[in-house]
PDB file of N, CA and C in Angstrom:
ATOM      1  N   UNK V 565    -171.016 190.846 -35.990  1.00  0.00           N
ATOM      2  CA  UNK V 565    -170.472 192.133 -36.364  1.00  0.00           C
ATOM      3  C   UNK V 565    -171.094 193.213 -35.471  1.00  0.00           C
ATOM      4  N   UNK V 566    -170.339 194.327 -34.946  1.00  0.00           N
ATOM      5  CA  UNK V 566    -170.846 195.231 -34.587  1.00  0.00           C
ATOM      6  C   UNK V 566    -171.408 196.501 -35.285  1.00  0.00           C
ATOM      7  N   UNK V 567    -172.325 196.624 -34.571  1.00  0.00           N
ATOM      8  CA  UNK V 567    -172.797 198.099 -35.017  1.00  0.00           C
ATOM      9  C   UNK V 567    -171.930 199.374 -34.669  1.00  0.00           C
ATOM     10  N   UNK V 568    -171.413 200.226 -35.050  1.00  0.00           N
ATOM     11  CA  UNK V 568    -170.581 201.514 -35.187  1.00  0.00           C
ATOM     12  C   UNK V 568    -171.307 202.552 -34.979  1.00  0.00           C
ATOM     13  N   UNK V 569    -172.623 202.464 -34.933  1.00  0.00           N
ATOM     14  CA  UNK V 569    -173.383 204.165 -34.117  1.00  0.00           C
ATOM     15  C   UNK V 569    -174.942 203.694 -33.847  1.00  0.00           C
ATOM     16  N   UNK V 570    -175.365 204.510 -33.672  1.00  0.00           N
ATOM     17  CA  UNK V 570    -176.241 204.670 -32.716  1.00  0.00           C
ATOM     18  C   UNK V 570    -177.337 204.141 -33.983  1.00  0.00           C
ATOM     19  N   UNK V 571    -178.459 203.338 -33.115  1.00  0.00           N
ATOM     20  CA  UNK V 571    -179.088 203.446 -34.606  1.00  0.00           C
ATOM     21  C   UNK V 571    -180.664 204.481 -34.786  1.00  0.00           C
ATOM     22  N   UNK V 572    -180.862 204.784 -35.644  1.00  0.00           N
ATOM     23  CA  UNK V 572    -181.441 205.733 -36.293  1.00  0.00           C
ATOM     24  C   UNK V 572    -182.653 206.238 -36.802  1.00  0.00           C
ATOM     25  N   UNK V 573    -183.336 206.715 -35.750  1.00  0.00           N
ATOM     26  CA  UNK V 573    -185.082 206.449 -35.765  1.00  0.00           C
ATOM     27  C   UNK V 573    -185.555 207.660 -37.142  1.00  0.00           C
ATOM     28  N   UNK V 574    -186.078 206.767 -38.301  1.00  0.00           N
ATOM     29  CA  UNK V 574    -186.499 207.627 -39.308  1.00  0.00           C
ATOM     30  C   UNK V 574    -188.203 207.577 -39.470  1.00  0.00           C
ATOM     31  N   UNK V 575    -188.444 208.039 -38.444  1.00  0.00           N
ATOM     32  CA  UNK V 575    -189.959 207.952 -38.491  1.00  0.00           C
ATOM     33  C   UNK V 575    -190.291 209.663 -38.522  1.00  0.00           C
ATOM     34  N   UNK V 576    -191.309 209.931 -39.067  1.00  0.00           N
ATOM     35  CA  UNK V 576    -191.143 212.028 -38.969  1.00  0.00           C
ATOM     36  C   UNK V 576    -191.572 212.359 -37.365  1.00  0.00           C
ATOM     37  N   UNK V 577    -190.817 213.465 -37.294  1.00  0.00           N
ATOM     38  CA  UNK V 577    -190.924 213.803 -36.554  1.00  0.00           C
ATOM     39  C   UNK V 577    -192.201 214.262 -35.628  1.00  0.00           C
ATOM     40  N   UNK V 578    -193.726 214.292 -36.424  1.00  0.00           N
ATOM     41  CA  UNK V 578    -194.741 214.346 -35.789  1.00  0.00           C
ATOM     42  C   UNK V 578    -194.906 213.198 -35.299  1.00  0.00           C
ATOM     43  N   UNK V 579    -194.603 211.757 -35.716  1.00  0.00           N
ATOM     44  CA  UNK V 579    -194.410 210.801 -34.875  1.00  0.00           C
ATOM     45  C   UNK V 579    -194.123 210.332 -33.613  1.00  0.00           C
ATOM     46  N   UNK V 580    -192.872 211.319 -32.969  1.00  0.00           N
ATOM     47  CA  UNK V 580    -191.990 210.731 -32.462  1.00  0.00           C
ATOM     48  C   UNK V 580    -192.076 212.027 -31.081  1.00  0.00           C
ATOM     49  N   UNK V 581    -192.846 213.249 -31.704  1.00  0.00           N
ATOM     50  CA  UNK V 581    -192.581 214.019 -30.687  1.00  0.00           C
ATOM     51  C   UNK V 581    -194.183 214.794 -29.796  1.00  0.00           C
ATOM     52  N   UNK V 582    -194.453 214.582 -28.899  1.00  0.00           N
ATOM     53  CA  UNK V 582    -195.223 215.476 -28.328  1.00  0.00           C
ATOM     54  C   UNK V 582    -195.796 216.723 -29.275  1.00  0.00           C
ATOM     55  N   UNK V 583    -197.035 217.420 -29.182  1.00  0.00           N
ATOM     56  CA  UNK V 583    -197.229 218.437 -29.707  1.00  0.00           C
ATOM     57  C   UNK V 583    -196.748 219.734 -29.037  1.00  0.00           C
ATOM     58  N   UNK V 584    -196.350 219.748 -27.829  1.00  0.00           N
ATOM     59  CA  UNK V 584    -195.364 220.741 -27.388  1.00  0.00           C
ATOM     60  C   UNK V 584    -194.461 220.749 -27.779  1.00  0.00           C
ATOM     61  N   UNK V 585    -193.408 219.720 -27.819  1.00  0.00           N
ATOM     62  CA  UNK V 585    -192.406 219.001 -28.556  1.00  0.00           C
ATOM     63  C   UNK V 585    -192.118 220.092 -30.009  1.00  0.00           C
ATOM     64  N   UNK V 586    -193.000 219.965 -30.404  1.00  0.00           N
ATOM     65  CA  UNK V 586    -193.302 219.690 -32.064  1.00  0.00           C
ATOM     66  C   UNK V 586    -193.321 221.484 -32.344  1.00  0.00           C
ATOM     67  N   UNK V 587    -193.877 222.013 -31.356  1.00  0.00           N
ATOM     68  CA  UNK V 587    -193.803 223.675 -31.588  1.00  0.00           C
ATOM     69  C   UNK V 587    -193.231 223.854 -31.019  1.00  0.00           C
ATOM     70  N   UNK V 588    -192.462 223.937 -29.876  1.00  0.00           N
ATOM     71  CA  UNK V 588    -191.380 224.351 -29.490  1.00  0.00           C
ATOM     72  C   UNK V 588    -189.658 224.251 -30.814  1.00  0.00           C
ATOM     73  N   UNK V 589    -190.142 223.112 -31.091  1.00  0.00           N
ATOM     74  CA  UNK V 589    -188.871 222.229 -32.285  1.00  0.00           C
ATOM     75  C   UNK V 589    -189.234 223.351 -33.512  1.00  0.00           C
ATOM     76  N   UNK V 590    -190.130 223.812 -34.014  1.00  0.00           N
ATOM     77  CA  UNK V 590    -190.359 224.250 -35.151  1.00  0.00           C
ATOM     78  C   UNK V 590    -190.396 226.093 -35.042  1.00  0.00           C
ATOM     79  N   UNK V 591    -190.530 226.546 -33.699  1.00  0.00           N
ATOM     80  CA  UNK V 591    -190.316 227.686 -33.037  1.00  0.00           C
ATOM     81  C   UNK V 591    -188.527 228.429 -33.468  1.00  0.00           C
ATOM     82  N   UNK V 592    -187.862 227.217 -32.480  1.00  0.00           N
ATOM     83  CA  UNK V 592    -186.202 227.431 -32.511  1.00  0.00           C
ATOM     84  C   UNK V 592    -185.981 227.231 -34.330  1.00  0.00           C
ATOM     85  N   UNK V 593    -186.933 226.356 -35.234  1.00  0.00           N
ATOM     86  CA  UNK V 593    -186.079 226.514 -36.528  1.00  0.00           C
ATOM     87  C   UNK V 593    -186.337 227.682 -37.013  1.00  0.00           C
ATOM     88  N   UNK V 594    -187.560 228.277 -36.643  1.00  0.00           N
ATOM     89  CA  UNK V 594    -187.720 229.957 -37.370  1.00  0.00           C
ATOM     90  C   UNK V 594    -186.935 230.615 -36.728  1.00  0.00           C
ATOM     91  N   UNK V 595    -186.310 230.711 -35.247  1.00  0.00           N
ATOM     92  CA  UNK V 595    -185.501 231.662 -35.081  1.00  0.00           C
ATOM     93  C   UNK V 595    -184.042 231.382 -35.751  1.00  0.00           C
ATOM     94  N   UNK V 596    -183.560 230.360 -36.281  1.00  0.00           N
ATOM     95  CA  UNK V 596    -182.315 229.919 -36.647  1.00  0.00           C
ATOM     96  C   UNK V 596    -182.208 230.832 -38.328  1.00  0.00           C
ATOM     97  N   UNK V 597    -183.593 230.445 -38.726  1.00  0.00           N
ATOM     98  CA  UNK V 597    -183.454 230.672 -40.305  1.00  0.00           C
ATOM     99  C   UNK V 597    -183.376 232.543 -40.371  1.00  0.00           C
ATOM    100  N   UNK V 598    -184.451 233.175 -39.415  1.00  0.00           N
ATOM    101  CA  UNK V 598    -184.167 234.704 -39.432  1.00  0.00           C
ATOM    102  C   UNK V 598    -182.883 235.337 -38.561  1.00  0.00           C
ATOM    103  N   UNK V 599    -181.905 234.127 -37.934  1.00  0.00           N
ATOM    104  CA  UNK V 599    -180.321 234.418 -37.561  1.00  0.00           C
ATOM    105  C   UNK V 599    -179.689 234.321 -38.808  1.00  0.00           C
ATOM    106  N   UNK V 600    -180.105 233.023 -39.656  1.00  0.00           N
ATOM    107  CA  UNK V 600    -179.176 232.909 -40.520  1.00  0.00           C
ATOM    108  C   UNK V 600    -179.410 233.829 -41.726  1.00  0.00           C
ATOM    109  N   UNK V 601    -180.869 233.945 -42.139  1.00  0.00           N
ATOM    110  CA  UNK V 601    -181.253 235.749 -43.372  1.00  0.00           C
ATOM    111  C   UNK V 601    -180.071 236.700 -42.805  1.00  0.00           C
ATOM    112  N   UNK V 602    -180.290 236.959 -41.522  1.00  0.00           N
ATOM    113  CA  UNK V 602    -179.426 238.199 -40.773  1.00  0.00           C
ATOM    114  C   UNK V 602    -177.849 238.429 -41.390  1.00  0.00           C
ATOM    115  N   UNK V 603    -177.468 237.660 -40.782  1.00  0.00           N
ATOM    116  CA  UNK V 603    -176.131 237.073 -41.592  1.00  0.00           C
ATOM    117  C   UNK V 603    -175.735 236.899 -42.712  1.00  0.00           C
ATOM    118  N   UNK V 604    -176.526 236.765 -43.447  1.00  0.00           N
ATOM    119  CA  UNK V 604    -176.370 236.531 -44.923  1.00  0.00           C
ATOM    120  C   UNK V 604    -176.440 237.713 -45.697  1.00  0.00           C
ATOM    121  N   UNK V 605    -177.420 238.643 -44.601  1.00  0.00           N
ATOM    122  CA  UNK V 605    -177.666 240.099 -45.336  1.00  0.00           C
ATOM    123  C   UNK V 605    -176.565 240.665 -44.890  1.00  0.00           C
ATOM    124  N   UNK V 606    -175.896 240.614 -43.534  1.00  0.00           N
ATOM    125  CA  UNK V 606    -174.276 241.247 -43.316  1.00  0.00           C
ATOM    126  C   UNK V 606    -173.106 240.839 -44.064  1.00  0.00           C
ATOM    127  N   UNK V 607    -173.319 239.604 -43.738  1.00  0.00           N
ATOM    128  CA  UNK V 607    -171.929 238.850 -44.815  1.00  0.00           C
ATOM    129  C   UNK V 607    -172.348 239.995 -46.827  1.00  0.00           C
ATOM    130  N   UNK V 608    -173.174 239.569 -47.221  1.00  0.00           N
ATOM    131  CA  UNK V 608    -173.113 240.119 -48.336  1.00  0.00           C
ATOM    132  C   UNK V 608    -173.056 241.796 -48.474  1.00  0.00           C
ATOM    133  N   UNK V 609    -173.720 242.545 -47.222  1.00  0.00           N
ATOM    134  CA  UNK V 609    -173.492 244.206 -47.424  1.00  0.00           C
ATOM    135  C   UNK V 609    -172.000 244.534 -47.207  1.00  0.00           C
ATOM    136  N   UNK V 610    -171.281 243.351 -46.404  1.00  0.00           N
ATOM    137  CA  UNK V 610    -169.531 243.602 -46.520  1.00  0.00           C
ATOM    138  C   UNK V 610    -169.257 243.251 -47.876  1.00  0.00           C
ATOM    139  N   UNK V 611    -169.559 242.778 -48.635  1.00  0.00           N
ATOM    140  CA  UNK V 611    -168.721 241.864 -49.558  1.00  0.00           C
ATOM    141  C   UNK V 611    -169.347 243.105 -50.287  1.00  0.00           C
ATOM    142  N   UNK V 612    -170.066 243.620 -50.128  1.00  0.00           N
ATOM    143  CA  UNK V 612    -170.223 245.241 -51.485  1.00  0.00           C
ATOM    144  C   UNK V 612    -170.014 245.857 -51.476  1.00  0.00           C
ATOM    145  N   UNK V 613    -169.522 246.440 -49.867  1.00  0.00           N
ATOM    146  CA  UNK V 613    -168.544 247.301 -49.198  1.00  0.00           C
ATOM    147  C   UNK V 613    -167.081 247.391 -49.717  1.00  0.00           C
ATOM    148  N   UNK V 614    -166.551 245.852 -49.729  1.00  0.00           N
ATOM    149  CA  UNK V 614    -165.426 245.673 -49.540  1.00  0.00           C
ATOM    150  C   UNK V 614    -165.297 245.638 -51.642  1.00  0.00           C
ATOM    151  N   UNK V 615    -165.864 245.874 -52.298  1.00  0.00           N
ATOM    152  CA  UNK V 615    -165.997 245.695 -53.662  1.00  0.00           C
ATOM    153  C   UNK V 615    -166.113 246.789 -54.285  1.00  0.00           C
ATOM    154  N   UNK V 616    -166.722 247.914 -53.130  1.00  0.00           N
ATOM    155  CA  UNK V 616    -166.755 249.223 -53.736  1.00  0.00           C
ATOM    156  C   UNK V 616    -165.015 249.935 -54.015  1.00  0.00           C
TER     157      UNK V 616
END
């Protein structure tokens, strides 16, 4: 039987990555999460806008 994807390294990620690696990787998720606050605070100041 074949396998259908790729298979799937579940080891954590301090495992698997360099310590540059590892802050650089955890760097880009804080900038993602204070893009995504951002957004969440626009999306909702429209939706109170648009309610007024």
């Amino acid at each position: 039987m074949k396998r259908k994807g790729p298979i799937i390294d579940l080891r954590p990620i301090e495992e698997t990555m360099t310590e540059e690696e590892l802050k650089e990787f955890r760097e880009e998720c804080e900038m993602y999460k204070k893009y995504a606050e951002i957004k969440i605070k626009e999306h909702e100041k429209k939706n109170n806008q648009e309610s007024d």
